[in-house]
XYZ file of C-alpha atoms in Angstrom:
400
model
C 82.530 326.104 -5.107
C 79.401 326.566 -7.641
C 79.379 329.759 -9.655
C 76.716 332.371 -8.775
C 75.552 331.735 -12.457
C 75.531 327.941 -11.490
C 73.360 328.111 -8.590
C 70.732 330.727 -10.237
C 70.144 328.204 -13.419
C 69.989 325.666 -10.447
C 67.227 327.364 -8.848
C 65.578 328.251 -12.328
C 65.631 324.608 -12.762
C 63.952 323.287 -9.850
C 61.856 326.445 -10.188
C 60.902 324.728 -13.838
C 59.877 321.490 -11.598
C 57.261 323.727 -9.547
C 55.823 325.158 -12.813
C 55.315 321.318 -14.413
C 53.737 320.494 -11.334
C 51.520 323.832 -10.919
C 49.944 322.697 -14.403
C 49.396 319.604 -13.871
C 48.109 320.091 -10.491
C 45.931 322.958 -11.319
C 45.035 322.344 -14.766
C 41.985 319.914 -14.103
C 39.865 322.658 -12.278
C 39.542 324.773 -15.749
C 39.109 321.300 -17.548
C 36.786 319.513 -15.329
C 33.457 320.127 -17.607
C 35.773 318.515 -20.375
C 36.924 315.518 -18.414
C 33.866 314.441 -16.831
C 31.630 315.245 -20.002
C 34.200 312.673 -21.864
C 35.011 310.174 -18.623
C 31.099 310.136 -17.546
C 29.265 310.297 -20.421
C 25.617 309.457 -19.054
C 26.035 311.102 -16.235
C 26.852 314.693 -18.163
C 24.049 314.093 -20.406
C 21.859 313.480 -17.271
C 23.258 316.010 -14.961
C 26.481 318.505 -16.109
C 26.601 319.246 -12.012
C 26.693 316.173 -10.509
C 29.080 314.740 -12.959
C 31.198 317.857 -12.453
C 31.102 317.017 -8.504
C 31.885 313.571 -9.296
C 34.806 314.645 -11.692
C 35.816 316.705 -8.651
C 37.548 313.087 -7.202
C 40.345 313.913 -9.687
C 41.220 317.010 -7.256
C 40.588 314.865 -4.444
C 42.707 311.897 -5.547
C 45.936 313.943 -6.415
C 46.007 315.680 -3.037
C 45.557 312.540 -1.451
C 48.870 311.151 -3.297
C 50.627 314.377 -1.980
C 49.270 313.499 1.502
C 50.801 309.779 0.800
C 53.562 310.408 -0.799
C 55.062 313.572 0.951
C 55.756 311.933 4.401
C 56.851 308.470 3.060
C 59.260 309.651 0.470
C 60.794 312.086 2.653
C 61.386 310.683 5.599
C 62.264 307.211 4.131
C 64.759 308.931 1.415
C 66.497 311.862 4.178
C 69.938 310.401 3.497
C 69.697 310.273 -0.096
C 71.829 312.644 -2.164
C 69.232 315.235 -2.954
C 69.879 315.387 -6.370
C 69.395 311.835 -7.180
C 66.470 312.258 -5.409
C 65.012 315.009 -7.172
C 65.918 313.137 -10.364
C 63.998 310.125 -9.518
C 61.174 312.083 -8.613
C 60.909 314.006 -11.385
C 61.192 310.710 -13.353
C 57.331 309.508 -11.543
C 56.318 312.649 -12.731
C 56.814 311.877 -16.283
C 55.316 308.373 -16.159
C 52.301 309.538 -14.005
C 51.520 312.225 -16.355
C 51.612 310.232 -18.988
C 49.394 307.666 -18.182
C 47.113 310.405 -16.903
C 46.622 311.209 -20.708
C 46.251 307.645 -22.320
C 44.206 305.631 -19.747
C 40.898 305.379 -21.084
C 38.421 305.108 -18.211
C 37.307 307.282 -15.106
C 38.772 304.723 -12.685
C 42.367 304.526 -14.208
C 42.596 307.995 -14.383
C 41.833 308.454 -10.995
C 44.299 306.299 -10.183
C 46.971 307.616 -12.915
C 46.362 311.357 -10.427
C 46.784 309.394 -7.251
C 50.496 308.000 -8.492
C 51.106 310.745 -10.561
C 51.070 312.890 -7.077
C 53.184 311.030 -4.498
C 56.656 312.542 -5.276
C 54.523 316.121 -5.422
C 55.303 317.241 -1.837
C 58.482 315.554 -1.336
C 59.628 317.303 -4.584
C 58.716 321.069 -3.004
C 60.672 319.904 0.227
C 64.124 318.720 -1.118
C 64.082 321.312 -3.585
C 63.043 324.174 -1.132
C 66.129 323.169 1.209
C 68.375 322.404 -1.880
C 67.044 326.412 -3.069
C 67.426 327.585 1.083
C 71.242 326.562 0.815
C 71.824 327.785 -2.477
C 70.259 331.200 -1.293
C 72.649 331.721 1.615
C 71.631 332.701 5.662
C 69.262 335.119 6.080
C 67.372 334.744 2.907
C 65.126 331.216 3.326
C 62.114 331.999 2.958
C 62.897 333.896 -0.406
C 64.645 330.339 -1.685
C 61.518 328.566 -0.817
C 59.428 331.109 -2.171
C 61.557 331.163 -5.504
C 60.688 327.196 -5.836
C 57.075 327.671 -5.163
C 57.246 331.070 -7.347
C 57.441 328.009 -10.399
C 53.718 326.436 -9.095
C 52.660 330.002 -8.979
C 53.774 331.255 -12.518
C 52.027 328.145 -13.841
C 48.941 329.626 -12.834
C 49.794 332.492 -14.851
C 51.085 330.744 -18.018
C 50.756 327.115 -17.785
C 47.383 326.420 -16.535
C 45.513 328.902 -19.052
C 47.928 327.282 -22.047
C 46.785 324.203 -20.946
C 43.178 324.775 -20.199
C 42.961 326.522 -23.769
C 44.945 323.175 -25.102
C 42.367 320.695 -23.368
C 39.590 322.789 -24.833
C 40.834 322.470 -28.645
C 42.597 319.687 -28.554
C 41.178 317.372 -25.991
C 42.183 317.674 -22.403
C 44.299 314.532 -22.889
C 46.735 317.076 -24.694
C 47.150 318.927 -21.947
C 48.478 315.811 -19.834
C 50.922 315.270 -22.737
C 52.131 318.529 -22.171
C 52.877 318.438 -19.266
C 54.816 314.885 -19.621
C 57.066 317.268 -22.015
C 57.450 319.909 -19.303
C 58.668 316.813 -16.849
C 61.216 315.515 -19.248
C 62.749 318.775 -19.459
C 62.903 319.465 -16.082
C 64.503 316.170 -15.236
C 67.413 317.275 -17.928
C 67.796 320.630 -16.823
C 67.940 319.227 -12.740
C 70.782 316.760 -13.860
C 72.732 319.377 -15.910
C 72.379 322.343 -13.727
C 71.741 320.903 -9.519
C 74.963 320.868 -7.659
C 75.577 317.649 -5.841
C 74.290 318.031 -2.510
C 74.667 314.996 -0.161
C 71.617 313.994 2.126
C 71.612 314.600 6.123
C 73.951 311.495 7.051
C 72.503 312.155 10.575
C 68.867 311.552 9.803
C 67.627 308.614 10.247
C 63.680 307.445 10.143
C 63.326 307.669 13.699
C 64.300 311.261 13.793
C 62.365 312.211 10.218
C 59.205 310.639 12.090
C 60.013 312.671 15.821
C 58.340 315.314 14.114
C 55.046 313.929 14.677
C 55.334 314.270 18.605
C 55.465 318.078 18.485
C 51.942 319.614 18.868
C 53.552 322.796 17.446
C 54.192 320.445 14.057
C 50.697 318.970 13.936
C 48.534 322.444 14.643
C 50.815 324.330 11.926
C 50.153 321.160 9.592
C 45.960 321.664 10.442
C 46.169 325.706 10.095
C 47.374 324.945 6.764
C 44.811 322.342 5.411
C 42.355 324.325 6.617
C 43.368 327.376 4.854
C 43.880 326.386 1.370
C 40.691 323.729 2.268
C 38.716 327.085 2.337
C 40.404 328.158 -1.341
C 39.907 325.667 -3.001
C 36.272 324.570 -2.176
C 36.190 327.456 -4.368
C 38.281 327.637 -6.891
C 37.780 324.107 -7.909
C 34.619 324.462 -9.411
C 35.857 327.765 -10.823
C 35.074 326.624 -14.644
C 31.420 326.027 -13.863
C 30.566 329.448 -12.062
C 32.251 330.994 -15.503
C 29.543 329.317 -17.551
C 26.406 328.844 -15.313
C 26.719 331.742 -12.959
C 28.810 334.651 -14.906
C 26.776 333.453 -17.727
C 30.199 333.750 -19.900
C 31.878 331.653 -22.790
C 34.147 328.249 -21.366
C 36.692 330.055 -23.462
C 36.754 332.620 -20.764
C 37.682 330.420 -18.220
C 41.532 330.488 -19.535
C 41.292 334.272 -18.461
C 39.813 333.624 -14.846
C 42.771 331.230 -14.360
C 45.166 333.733 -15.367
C 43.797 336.143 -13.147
C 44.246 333.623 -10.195
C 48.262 332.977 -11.128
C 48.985 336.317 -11.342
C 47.871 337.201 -7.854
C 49.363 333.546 -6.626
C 52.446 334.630 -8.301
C 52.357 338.182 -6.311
C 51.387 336.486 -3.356
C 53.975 333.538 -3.309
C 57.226 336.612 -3.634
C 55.711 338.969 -1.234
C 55.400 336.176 1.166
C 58.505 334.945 1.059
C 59.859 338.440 2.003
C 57.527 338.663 4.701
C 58.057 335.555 6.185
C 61.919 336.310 6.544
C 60.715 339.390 8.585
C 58.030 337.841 11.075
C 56.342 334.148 10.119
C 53.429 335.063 12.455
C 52.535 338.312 10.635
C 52.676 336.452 7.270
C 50.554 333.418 8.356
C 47.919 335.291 10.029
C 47.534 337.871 7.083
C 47.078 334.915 4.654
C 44.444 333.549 6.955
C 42.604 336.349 7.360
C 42.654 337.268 3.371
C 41.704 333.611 2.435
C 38.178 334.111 4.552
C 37.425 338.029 2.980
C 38.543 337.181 -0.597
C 35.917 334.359 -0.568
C 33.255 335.915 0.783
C 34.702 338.903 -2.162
C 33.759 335.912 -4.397
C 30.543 334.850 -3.287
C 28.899 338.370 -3.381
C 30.917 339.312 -6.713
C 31.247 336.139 -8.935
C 28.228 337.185 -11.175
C 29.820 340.207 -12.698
C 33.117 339.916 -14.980
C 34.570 342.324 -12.857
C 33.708 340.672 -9.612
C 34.944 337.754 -10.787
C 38.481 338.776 -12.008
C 39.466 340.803 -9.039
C 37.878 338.328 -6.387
C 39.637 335.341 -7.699
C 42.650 337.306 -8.130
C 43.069 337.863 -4.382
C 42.217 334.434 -3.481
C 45.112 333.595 -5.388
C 47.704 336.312 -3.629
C 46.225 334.575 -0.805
C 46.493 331.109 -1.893
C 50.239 331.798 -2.784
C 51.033 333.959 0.805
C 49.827 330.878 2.414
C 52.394 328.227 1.387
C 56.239 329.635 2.567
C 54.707 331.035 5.580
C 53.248 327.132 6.295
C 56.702 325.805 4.745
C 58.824 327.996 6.819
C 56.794 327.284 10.067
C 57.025 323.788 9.782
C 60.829 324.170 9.337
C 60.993 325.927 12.065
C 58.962 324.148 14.842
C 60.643 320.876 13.307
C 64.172 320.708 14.781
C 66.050 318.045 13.530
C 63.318 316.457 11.021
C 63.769 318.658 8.055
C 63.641 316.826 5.017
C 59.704 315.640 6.488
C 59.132 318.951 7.548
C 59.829 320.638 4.365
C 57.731 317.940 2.297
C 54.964 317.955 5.308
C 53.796 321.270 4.427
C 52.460 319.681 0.924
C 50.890 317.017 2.808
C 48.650 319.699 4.728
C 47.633 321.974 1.684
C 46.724 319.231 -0.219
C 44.489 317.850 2.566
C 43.137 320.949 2.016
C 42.975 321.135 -1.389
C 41.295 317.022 -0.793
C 39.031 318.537 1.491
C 38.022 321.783 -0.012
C 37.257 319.686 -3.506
C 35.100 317.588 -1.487
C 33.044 319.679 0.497
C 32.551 321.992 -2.409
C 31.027 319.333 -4.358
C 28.959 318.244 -1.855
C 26.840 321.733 -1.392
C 26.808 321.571 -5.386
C 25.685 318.068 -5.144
C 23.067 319.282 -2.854
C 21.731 321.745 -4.314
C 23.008 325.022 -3.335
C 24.588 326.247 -6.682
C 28.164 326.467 -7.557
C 28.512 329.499 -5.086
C 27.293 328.002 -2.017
C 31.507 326.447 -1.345
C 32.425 330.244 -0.776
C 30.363 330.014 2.546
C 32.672 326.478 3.344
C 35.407 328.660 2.656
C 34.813 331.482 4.661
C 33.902 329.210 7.762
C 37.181 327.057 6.815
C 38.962 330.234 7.028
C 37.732 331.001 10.547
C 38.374 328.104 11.988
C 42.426 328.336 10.940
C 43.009 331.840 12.511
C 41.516 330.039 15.631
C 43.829 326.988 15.352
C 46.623 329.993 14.617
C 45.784 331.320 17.646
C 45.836 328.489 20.084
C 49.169 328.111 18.186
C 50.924 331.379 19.092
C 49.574 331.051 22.806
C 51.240 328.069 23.226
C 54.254 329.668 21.855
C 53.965 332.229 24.603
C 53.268 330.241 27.380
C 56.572 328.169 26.036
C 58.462 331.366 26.357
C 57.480 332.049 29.290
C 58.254 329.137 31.305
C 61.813 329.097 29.717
């Protein structure tokens, strides 16, 4: 039987996976200026916004390897040992990340994000039911929430670092950083991970049943919606430092902070929350996403504003993710392994779609605080599709 010790450096370790891919995740929002003044040249020189929309795509491509990656991976690998599996996908993290930092044009690096993304989700959902066992009945949500707690303390740590790296250095370095973060993790997961065989009972058919559950697929569009309407924001986050708060880019390393801290918050009170009533913890998330961005929109142009607005949109932004995880797992049945990884699929639709609708009003026009109105109506609309949700829960209850 593993040790208690054991099983906490276990769940330190694949907490140390979350936090590598937190940065590198969340690190190209502070650097984006950076990037797209160095990737697209002429166009920066021309116009700093529209380059910044266009350098917005980087977002957009890594959620769209999540959204790839999550389902395939998980469903096709359900039977794997899990910590083989988490060792091989730690291993495209290190390779992804690195040729994020070496490719030399636009293009490549868009691709480099796309691949460096696919084992993202699929990552968070063998490790969150690897951390779930090693946590015991009765305390889930708090295993998940200690996984995810890594992607939020990156916010806090990591993501500044790195942003504050790019900025000196070159944002290459940050990439390279994070490749060293990956190797680690990959050593500590093979030292520290007990074996844990996969479900010898799943089989592809059974991952895949989880698409014919409505229950599955309105859970999976409350939560792209949600984080859609955080991070049509807090993409573009860099920008409304400089051009709106009228501050210093070496600021920005600050706002970022702000943001992990109240992810980090967010992410552990969320996890005990959810382990007390899923519904409660999903619709308070909701309804904070929509009020902390409209905080935003009036607030942004003081430093004060700023800091405490973009600090609840990240308690928010980290409340949001084990109630979605846990509700997935839940309304799942048999198809966990997809289920857990799922839930990566839908916030990084969101984040996908939030990136690109933010940098369309920019693109348009309407200044870089004109995506807090996408968010708020984003927000809306998933406490609606929550609703419709628990009714049909009801009504489900009620005929049985």
């Amino acid at each position: 039987m593993d040790s208690p010790a054991r099983r906490w450096l276990a769940i330190l370790a694949l907490a140390l996976g979350g936090f590598g891919i937190g940065v590198t995740e969340f690190v190209t929002m502070g650097l984006l200026p950076n990037i797209a003044a160095d990737l697209l040249p002429a166009q920066y020189a021309a116009d700093p916004a529209a380059a910044n929309a266009q350098a917005g795509w980087l977002v957009s491509a890594y959620a769209l390897g999540v959204v790839v990656g999550a389902p395939t991976i998980a469903a096709a690998a359900a039977r794997w040992p899990r910590k083989r599996l988490l060792v091989l996908l730690v291993g495209v993290f290190v390779v992804g990340n690195l040729l994020s930092a070496i490719l030399p044009s636009f293009e490549l690096v868009l691709a480099a994000r796309f691949f460096s993304a696919l084992p993202h989700g699929a990552y968070f959902g063998i490790a969150s039911l690897v951390a779930a066992s090693l946590m015991g009945p009765g305390k889930r949500a708090r295993g998940v929430a200690f996984v995810l707690g890594g992607l939020a303390i990156a916010n806090v740590v990591g993501v500044p670092i790195g942003t504050h790296l790019g900025q000196s250095f070159g944002w290459r370095s940050t990439y390279l950083l994070v490749t060293v973060i990956f190797v680690i993790t990959l050593i500590a997961i093979a030292i520290t991970v007990p074996l844990r065989p996969g479900d010898p009972g799943a089989t592809l058919r059974n991952e895949l049943s989880a698409f014919t559950r409505v229950q599955v697929w309105l859970t999976l569009l409350l939560g792209s919606i949600g984080f859609a309407g955080i991070f049509a924001v807090y993409t573009f986050v860099a920008p409304v430092v400089t051009d709106v708060t009228g501050l210093d880019e070496g600021f920005v390393p600050w706002v970022l902070v702000a943001f992990g801290v109240g992810m980090t918050v967010g992410t552990f009170v969320s996890g005990w929350l959810t382990d007390r009533s899923v519904k409660l913890s999903l619709t308070l998330g909701l309804l904070g996403v929509g009020l902390s961005v409209l905080a935003f929109a009036l607030t942004a142009q003081t430093v004060a504003g700023l800091l405490i607005s973009i600090f609840f949109i990240g308690i928010f932004a980290g409340a949001c993710s084990p109630a979605v995880q846990t509700r997935l797992m839940d309304v799942s049945q048999n198809a966990q392994s997809i289920a857990a990884a799922l839930n990566h699929s839908a916030l990084n639709i969101g984040n996908s779609l939030g990136a690109a609708l933010g940098g369309v009003v920019i693109a348009a026009g309407f200044g870089y605080l004109s995506p807090a109105a996408v968010g708020v109506a984003l927000a809306a609309l998933g406490l609606a599709v929550l609703t419709v949700s628990f009714t049909l829960d009801r009504r489900a209850r009620l005929r049985a």
